mmCIF file of C-alpha atoms in Angstrom:
data_model
loop_
_atom_site.group_PDB
_atom_site.id
_atom_site.type_symbol
_atom_site.label_atom_id
_atom_site.label_comp_id
_atom_site.label_asym_id
_atom_site.label_seq_id
_atom_site.Cartn_x
_atom_site.Cartn_y
_atom_site.Cartn_z
ATOM 1 C CA GLU O 23 117.951 107.149 163.467
ATOM 2 C CA VAL O 24 116.589 109.657 165.913
ATOM 3 C CA GLN O 25 112.918 109.153 166.793
ATOM 4 C CA LEU O 26 110.701 111.185 169.033
ATOM 5 C CA VAL O 27 107.181 109.903 169.345
ATOM 6 C CA GLU O 28 104.579 111.977 171.178
ATOM 7 C CA SER O 29 101.393 110.668 172.646
ATOM 8 C CA GLY O 30 98.639 111.738 174.996
ATOM 9 C CA GLY O 31 96.955 114.476 172.975
ATOM 10 C CA GLY O 32 93.236 114.686 172.451
ATOM 11 C CA LEU O 33 90.064 116.667 173.057
ATOM 12 C CA VAL O 34 89.705 118.028 176.580
ATOM 13 C CA GLN O 35 87.351 120.483 178.244
ATOM 14 C CA PRO O 36 88.575 123.843 179.508
ATOM 15 C CA GLY O 37 89.914 123.598 183.074
ATOM 16 C CA ARG O 38 90.768 119.903 182.799
ATOM 17 C CA SER O 39 94.199 118.249 182.648
ATOM 18 C CA LEU O 40 96.175 116.267 180.156
ATOM 19 C CA ARG O 41 99.573 114.551 180.217
ATOM 20 C CA LEU O 42 101.720 114.354 177.134
ATOM 21 C CA SER O 43 104.464 111.801 176.751
ATOM 22 C CA CYS O 44 107.424 111.568 174.370
ATOM 23 C CA ALA O 45 109.363 108.378 173.752
ATOM 24 C CA ALA O 46 112.902 108.979 172.507
ATOM 25 C CA SER O 47 115.222 106.616 170.671
ATOM 26 C CA GLY O 48 118.270 106.668 168.417
ATOM 27 C CA PHE O 49 120.391 108.965 170.581
ATOM 28 C CA THR O 50 121.716 109.151 174.147
ATOM 29 C CA PHE O 51 118.658 110.730 175.714
ATOM 30 C CA ASP O 52 120.246 111.578 179.068
ATOM 31 C CA ASP O 53 122.990 113.606 177.420
ATOM 32 C CA TYR O 54 120.663 116.331 176.273
ATOM 33 C CA ALA O 55 118.134 118.896 177.289
ATOM 34 C CA MET O 56 114.679 118.382 175.899
ATOM 35 C CA HIS O 57 111.824 120.745 175.098
ATOM 36 C CA TRP O 58 108.191 121.093 174.223
ATOM 37 C CA VAL O 59 107.260 123.423 171.381
ATOM 38 C CA ARG O 60 103.722 124.056 170.247
ATOM 39 C CA GLN O 61 101.979 125.507 167.216
ATOM 40 C CA ALA O 62 98.387 126.688 167.313
ATOM 41 C CA PRO O 63 96.386 126.111 164.101
ATOM 42 C CA GLY O 64 97.601 128.558 161.451
ATOM 43 C CA LYS O 65 99.996 130.234 163.878
ATOM 44 C CA GLY O 66 103.736 130.344 164.518
ATOM 45 C CA LEU O 67 105.978 128.208 166.676
ATOM 46 C CA GLU O 68 105.927 128.839 170.436
ATOM 47 C CA TRP O 69 108.515 127.393 172.825
ATOM 48 C CA VAL O 70 106.642 126.001 175.794
ATOM 49 C CA SER O 71 109.096 124.415 178.189
ATOM 50 C CA GLY O 72 112.567 122.943 178.484
ATOM 51 C CA ILE O 73 114.412 120.650 180.903
ATOM 52 C CA SER O 74 118.092 119.982 181.257
ATOM 53 C CA TRP O 75 119.619 116.517 180.973
ATOM 54 C CA ASN O 76 119.515 115.977 184.760
ATOM 55 C CA SER O 77 116.275 117.940 185.455
ATOM 56 C CA GLY O 78 118.385 120.508 187.289
ATOM 57 C CA SER O 79 117.327 123.419 185.095
ATOM 58 C CA ILE O 80 113.762 123.912 183.938
ATOM 59 C CA GLY O 81 112.040 126.773 182.140
ATOM 60 C CA TYR O 82 108.568 127.696 181.015
ATOM 61 C CA ALA O 83 106.956 130.214 178.738
ATOM 62 C CA ASP O 84 105.054 132.857 180.616
ATOM 63 C CA SER O 85 101.868 131.670 178.951
ATOM 64 C CA VAL O 86 102.034 128.257 180.711
ATOM 65 C CA LYS O 87 103.989 128.994 183.910
ATOM 66 C CA GLY O 88 102.162 127.696 186.939
ATOM 67 C CA ARG O 89 99.912 125.444 184.899
ATOM 68 C CA PHE O 90 102.281 123.131 183.042
ATOM 69 C CA THR O 91 105.014 120.902 184.463
ATOM 70 C CA ILE O 92 107.786 119.328 182.448
ATOM 71 C CA SER O 93 109.569 116.197 183.636
ATOM 72 C CA ARG O 94 111.738 113.411 182.267
ATOM 73 C CA ASP O 95 112.641 109.817 183.111
ATOM 74 C CA ASN O 96 116.050 109.060 181.692
ATOM 75 C CA ALA O 97 115.742 105.369 182.586
ATOM 76 C CA LYS O 98 112.752 105.210 180.247
ATOM 77 C CA ASN O 99 114.100 107.632 177.650
ATOM 78 C CA SER O 100 110.892 109.615 178.113
ATOM 79 C CA LEU O 101 109.836 113.249 178.379
ATOM 80 C CA TYR O 102 106.525 114.416 179.821
ATOM 81 C CA LEU O 103 104.352 117.516 179.982
ATOM 82 C CA GLN O 104 101.640 117.712 182.614
ATOM 83 C CA MET O 105 99.110 120.311 181.543
ATOM 84 C CA ASN O 106 96.629 121.545 184.128
ATOM 85 C CA SER O 107 93.892 124.199 184.012
ATOM 86 C CA LEU O 108 93.806 123.969 180.213
ATOM 87 C CA ARG O 109 92.440 126.878 178.210
ATOM 88 C CA ALA O 110 91.152 127.247 174.667
ATOM 89 C CA GLU O 111 94.355 129.101 173.779
ATOM 90 C CA ASP O 112 96.360 125.972 174.621
ATOM 91 C CA THR O 113 94.895 124.264 171.559
ATOM 92 C CA ALA O 114 97.871 123.376 169.405
ATOM 93 C CA LEU O 115 100.092 120.716 167.954
ATOM 94 C CA TYR O 116 102.690 119.906 170.603
ATOM 95 C CA TYR O 117 106.138 118.868 169.490
ATOM 96 C CA CYS O 118 108.676 117.051 171.627
ATOM 97 C CA ALA O 119 111.976 118.469 170.427
ATOM 98 C CA ASN O 120 115.604 119.349 170.893
ATOM 99 C CA PRO O 121 115.739 122.271 168.468
ATOM 100 C CA VAL O 122 119.473 122.850 169.069
ATOM 101 C CA ARG O 123 120.163 119.289 167.861
ATOM 102 C CA ASP O 124 117.353 119.572 165.283
ATOM 103 C CA TYR O 125 115.464 116.633 166.767
ATOM 104 C CA TRP O 126 111.704 116.879 166.324
ATOM 105 C CA GLY O 127 108.764 114.565 166.726
ATOM 106 C CA GLN O 128 105.719 114.716 164.514
ATOM 107 C CA GLY O 129 103.580 116.250 167.216
ATOM 108 C CA THR O 130 100.435 115.407 169.149
ATOM 109 C CA LEU O 131 97.317 117.511 168.834
ATOM 110 C CA VAL O 132 95.696 118.996 171.904
ATOM 111 C CA THR O 133 92.280 120.532 171.481
ATOM 112 C CA VAL O 134 90.689 122.385 174.420
ATOM 113 C CA SER O 135 87.015 122.874 173.874
ATOM 114 C CA SER O 136 83.733 122.368 175.566
ATOM 115 C CA ASP Y 27 112.611 137.540 179.177
ATOM 116 C CA ILE Y 28 114.286 137.929 175.821
ATOM 117 C CA GLN Y 29 111.929 139.017 172.972
ATOM 118 C CA MET Y 30 112.750 138.158 169.373
ATOM 119 C CA THR Y 31 111.429 140.560 166.771
ATOM 120 C CA GLN Y 32 111.450 139.017 163.310
ATOM 121 C CA SER Y 33 110.847 140.910 160.103
ATOM 122 C CA PRO Y 34 109.209 140.962 157.684
ATOM 123 C CA SER Y 35 106.209 138.845 158.662
ATOM 124 C CA SER Y 36 105.785 137.908 155.007
ATOM 125 C CA LEU Y 37 107.333 138.648 151.658
ATOM 126 C CA SER Y 38 106.691 137.868 147.993
ATOM 127 C CA ALA Y 39 109.631 137.020 145.842
ATOM 128 C CA SER Y 40 110.522 135.404 142.564
ATOM 129 C CA VAL Y 41 112.742 132.457 141.836
ATOM 130 C CA GLY Y 42 116.310 133.680 141.714
ATOM 131 C CA ASP Y 43 115.709 136.616 144.040
ATOM 132 C CA ARG Y 44 117.936 137.377 147.054
ATOM 133 C CA VAL Y 45 115.911 137.273 150.246
ATOM 134 C CA THR Y 46 116.908 138.629 153.648
ATOM 135 C CA ILE Y 47 115.095 137.993 156.959
ATOM 136 C CA THR Y 48 116.065 139.714 160.187
ATOM 137 C CA CYS Y 49 115.684 138.835 163.882
ATOM 138 C CA ARG Y 50 116.421 141.336 166.614
ATOM 139 C CA ALA Y 51 116.844 140.250 170.221
ATOM 140 C CA SER Y 52 115.809 142.503 173.062
ATOM 141 C CA GLN Y 53 119.119 141.833 174.796
ATOM 142 C CA GLY Y 54 122.370 140.223 173.763
ATOM 143 C CA ILE Y 55 122.313 136.498 173.155
ATOM 144 C CA ARG Y 56 125.881 136.028 171.848
ATOM 145 C CA ASN Y 57 125.452 133.682 168.876
ATOM 146 C CA ASP Y 58 122.843 131.419 170.533
ATOM 147 C CA LEU Y 59 120.445 131.534 167.639
ATOM 148 C CA GLY Y 60 119.195 129.098 165.024
ATOM 149 C CA TRP Y 61 117.147 129.524 161.872
ATOM 150 C CA TYR Y 62 114.429 127.053 160.947
ATOM 151 C CA GLN Y 63 112.373 126.365 157.872
ATOM 152 C CA GLN Y 64 108.864 124.949 158.138
ATOM 153 C CA LYS Y 65 106.642 123.686 155.359
ATOM 154 C CA PRO Y 66 102.921 123.036 155.810
ATOM 155 C CA GLY Y 67 102.174 119.881 157.801
ATOM 156 C CA LYS Y 68 105.818 119.270 158.606
ATOM 157 C CA ALA Y 69 108.006 119.683 161.644
ATOM 158 C CA PRO Y 70 110.559 122.514 161.449
ATOM 159 C CA LYS Y 71 113.961 121.881 159.957
ATOM 160 C CA ARG Y 72 117.092 123.649 161.102
ATOM 161 C CA LEU Y 73 119.044 125.587 158.462
ATOM 162 C CA ILE Y 74 121.581 127.524 160.501
ATOM 163 C CA TYR Y 75 122.976 127.005 163.976
ATOM 164 C CA ALA Y 76 125.209 129.201 166.148
ATOM 165 C CA ALA Y 77 123.888 132.150 164.097
ATOM 166 C CA SER Y 78 126.122 131.526 161.093
ATOM 167 C CA SER Y 79 126.959 127.824 160.749
ATOM 168 C CA LEU Y 80 125.279 125.928 157.952
ATOM 169 C CA GLN Y 81 123.523 122.735 158.988
ATOM 170 C CA SER Y 82 124.902 119.688 157.197
ATOM 171 C CA GLY Y 83 122.962 118.914 154.042
ATOM 172 C CA VAL Y 84 121.465 122.406 153.692
ATOM 173 C CA PRO Y 85 122.179 124.148 150.390
ATOM 174 C CA SER Y 86 124.906 126.798 150.446
ATOM 175 C CA ARG Y 87 122.452 129.465 149.161
ATOM 176 C CA PHE Y 88 121.357 129.734 152.802
ATOM 177 C CA SER Y 89 123.545 131.794 155.113
ATOM 178 C CA GLY Y 90 123.298 133.382 158.494
ATOM 179 C CA SER Y 91 125.089 136.246 160.108
ATOM 180 C CA GLY Y 92 125.059 138.370 163.238
ATOM 181 C CA SER Y 93 125.858 138.225 166.911
ATOM 182 C CA GLY Y 94 124.582 139.885 170.025
ATOM 183 C CA THR Y 95 121.201 141.377 169.114
ATOM 184 C CA GLU Y 96 121.001 141.551 165.300
ATOM 185 C CA PHE Y 97 120.770 138.446 163.107
ATOM 186 C CA THR Y 98 120.089 137.834 159.446
ATOM 187 C CA LEU Y 99 119.129 134.876 157.340
ATOM 188 C CA THR Y 100 119.883 135.284 153.641
ATOM 189 C CA ILE Y 101 118.816 133.131 150.706
ATOM 190 C CA SER Y 102 121.115 134.124 147.901
ATOM 191 C CA SER Y 103 119.018 132.806 145.032
ATOM 192 C CA LEU Y 104 115.500 131.689 145.926
ATOM 193 C CA GLN Y 105 114.486 128.279 144.616
ATOM 194 C CA PRO Y 106 110.971 126.844 144.234
ATOM 195 C CA GLU Y 107 111.490 124.515 147.183
ATOM 196 C CA ASP Y 108 112.377 127.455 149.452
ATOM 197 C CA PHE Y 109 108.827 128.784 149.613
ATOM 198 C CA ALA Y 110 108.062 128.133 153.263
ATOM 199 C CA THR Y 111 107.900 129.867 156.648
ATOM 200 C CA TYR Y 112 111.148 130.754 158.430
ATOM 201 C CA TYR Y 113 111.704 131.221 162.176
ATOM 202 C CA CYS Y 114 114.569 132.230 164.393
ATOM 203 C CA LEU Y 115 114.988 130.724 167.843
ATOM 204 C CA GLN Y 116 117.128 132.115 170.679
ATOM 205 C CA HIS Y 117 118.359 129.454 173.093
ATOM 206 C CA ASN Y 118 120.573 131.700 175.215
ATOM 207 C CA SER Y 119 118.332 131.577 178.252
ATOM 208 C CA TYR Y 120 114.957 130.447 179.484
ATOM 209 C CA PRO Y 121 112.342 131.101 178.360
ATOM 210 C CA GLN Y 122 113.629 130.357 174.900
ATOM 211 C CA THR Y 123 111.777 132.306 172.210
ATOM 212 C CA PHE Y 124 110.978 132.042 168.540
ATOM 213 C CA GLY Y 125 110.568 134.951 166.219
ATOM 214 C CA GLN Y 126 107.025 135.481 164.876
ATOM 215 C CA GLY Y 127 107.928 133.879 161.557
ATOM 216 C CA THR Y 128 108.380 135.009 157.942
ATOM 217 C CA LYS Y 129 106.240 133.461 155.244
ATOM 218 C CA VAL Y 130 108.027 133.490 151.904
ATOM 219 C CA GLU Y 131 105.544 133.362 149.066
ATOM 220 C CA ILE Y 132 105.780 133.223 145.309
ATOM 221 C CA LYS Y 133 105.433 136.543 143.499
#
């Protein structure tokens, strides 16, 4: 059974940093690209960032480019999202996912507020 | 960047109705598109992949069509469990982009 378990969310002040983690199991993690998708309260889905299986190809949404960094550790079956210079508009539920394979975690909530 | 324009943003329909949702890409994306259903408090669930292929386990009343820039999700006979929000996602190139979503409500 595929499992993606996010952690690292919480309440953080504007301008501060947070690092999200995602632990994967139940599939061959290093065969696949992985992504972060977020959903602000009451809003739609927003693709945030993606990374290829070998970290050779990485992409970001314009809204987070230059502030967020995606990475992965295939030896640990883990995906990460380093979020710097956080803003109120980054408040959302963050999903670790491979949408093309229909793999989704349950999400970790990030709240940016003073 | 590729923009995905999804319409309508919401619709009201009755059980048994035929429902059509459209996504338009700002440039060609071949068939690199999926359709997702999301219910409140739940992660999205894929219904259609490669624009027109039905995900295993998804009822056959769901279908997808299109290629290039115009894509459609059709529910042939709306059922009570289909009231949800639907999204398209293009995965042709980075940044990947979701449509704005279509909320299907009970009339």
